[in-house]
Amino acid sequence: MLNRYSTLTASAYGTHALTIAVPSRLRYKRTADKPLAGMRVGVKDILDLKGVRTGNGNRAFAQCYPPANHSADFIDEMIKQGAIFVGKTKTVEFAGEQEVVADWVDYSYPFNFRGDSYLGATGSSTGSAAAIAAYPWLDIAIGTDGERDFP
């Protein structure tokens, strides 16, 4: 199906490492109609991507709701312009700004790849920032600055 995403198993066959499927840029040519052709994009896990669950940084929330039946409008527009969404980035629960260290937290905050081991990535869009720092093949990572209305 066109413009529908699905989740992939993160482990590669025969390895114990997690992987990310990264599309080749050789298949894409930027044009006036497709200025984002081949650009690899990560998106914060509070934004809907058609066919993928939106977890809002919370496992229970992700299990209570089905995969999104449509993408956010601006994501659809980016796809029309040639962007390739390769995955969702971590966020603290419900995009808050909590210090994520307690035992009640579903996911640890992302590793600060370029940090000094003393700085924790604890803001709501730091998963997007950490993805840009850690993955040189990632062109754009979308974060937010604001609140979201939850169902």
C-alpha positions as a printed Julia matrix, in Angstrom:
151×3 Matrix{Float64}:
  0.0     0.0    0.0
  1.22    3.46  -0.81
  2.0     5.76   2.13
  1.41    3.1    4.75
  4.11    2.05   7.15
  4.53   -1.06   9.22
  6.84   -1.97  12.04
  9.78   -4.26  11.39
 11.55   -6.59  13.77
 14.55   -4.68  15.09
 16.94   -7.62  15.23
 18.84   -8.7   12.15
 18.9   -12.38  11.25
 21.87  -14.11  12.83
 22.87  -11.24  15.11
 22.12  -10.09  18.61
 22.17   -6.41  17.67
 19.21   -4.14  16.98
 19.01   -2.73  13.48
 17.17   -0.1   11.49
 16.18   -0.58   7.86
 17.77    2.33   6.01
 16.7     2.89   2.4
 19.35    3.68  -0.2
 19.46    7.22  -1.55
 20.41    5.84  -4.97
 16.72    5.25  -5.79
 15.73    8.89  -5.29
 16.38   12.05  -7.24
 15.38   15.46  -5.93
 13.24   17.51  -8.28
 11.12   20.63  -8.0
  8.11   18.4   -7.25
 10.03   16.21  -4.78
 12.49   18.47  -2.93
 12.73   16.0   -0.02
 13.29   12.91  -2.21
 15.43   10.37  -0.38
 15.66   12.33   2.86
 15.49    9.95   5.82
 13.29   11.2    8.64
 12.63   10.12  12.22
  9.47   11.28  13.95
  8.68   11.74  17.62
  6.39    9.07  19.04
  3.51   11.44  19.77
  2.89   12.03  16.08
  0.8     9.65  14.01
  2.33    7.67  11.15
 -0.16    5.61   9.17
  0.09    1.9   10.01
  2.28    2.38  13.12
  1.18    2.59  16.75
  1.67    5.91  18.49
  2.88    5.09  21.97
  3.46    8.52  23.5
  6.36    6.99  25.42
  4.03    4.61  27.25
  3.64    0.87  26.59
  0.1     0.64  27.98
 -1.06    3.5   25.76
  0.51    1.84  22.71
 -1.33   -1.41  23.46
 -4.7     0.26  24.08
 -4.91    1.92  20.68
 -4.57    0.41  17.21
 -2.03    1.56  14.64
 -2.83    5.0   13.22
 -5.22    4.94  10.27
 -3.75    8.16   8.89
 -0.58   10.19   9.25
 -0.39   13.71  10.61
 -1.14   16.19   7.8
  2.37   17.61   7.64
  3.81   14.09   7.48
  1.58   13.33   4.48
  2.86   16.51   2.87
  6.47   15.55   3.53
  5.82   12.11   2.01
  4.33   13.75  -1.1
  7.55   15.76  -1.34
  9.64   12.57  -1.21
 10.61   12.19   2.47
 11.13    8.66   3.78
 10.1     8.04   7.37
 12.4     5.4    8.85
 11.11    5.25  12.41
  9.81    6.83  15.56
 12.03    8.43  18.17
 11.7     8.11  21.92
  9.83   10.59  24.02
  9.24   10.8   27.73
  5.74    9.75  28.72
  3.1    11.91  27.08
  5.72   14.46  26.02
  6.28   15.76  29.53
  9.57   16.9   30.96
 10.1    14.4   33.72
 13.38   13.03  34.95
 13.06    9.47  33.7
 14.86    7.39  36.32
 12.21    5.74  38.52
 11.04    2.14  38.34
  7.58    3.19  37.14
  8.92    4.51  33.83
  8.25    2.39  30.74
 11.26    3.49  28.71
 14.57    4.97  29.73
 15.42    8.27  28.12
 17.64    8.06  25.05
 21.38    7.86  25.45
 23.03   11.24  24.94
 25.44   10.1   22.23
 27.47   13.3   22.22
 27.15   14.04  25.9
 29.73   13.78  28.64
 27.97   10.94  30.53
 26.62   13.42  33.05
 23.87   14.96  30.96
 20.66   12.99  30.63
 18.39   13.49  27.64
 15.2    14.0   29.64
 13.11   16.49  27.65
 10.23   15.37  25.48
 11.96   15.72  22.1
 15.4    14.58  23.12
 14.82   11.26  21.36
 14.75   13.21  18.09
 17.87   15.13  19.07
 19.69   11.97  20.17
 18.77   10.25  16.89
 20.34   13.08  14.87
 23.48   12.92  17.02
 23.79    9.13  16.86
 22.84    8.28  13.28
 24.82   10.13  10.59
 22.53    8.69   7.9
 19.45   10.36   9.43
 18.75   13.69   7.72
 15.87   15.03   9.8
 14.24   14.17  13.11
 10.96   15.81  14.0
 10.29   16.93  17.55
  7.66   19.2   19.04
  7.41   22.19  21.31
  3.98   22.16  22.83
  1.28   19.94  24.16
 -0.82   17.27  22.53
 -4.46   16.48  23.21
 -4.72   12.79  24.06
 -7.85   10.7   23.48
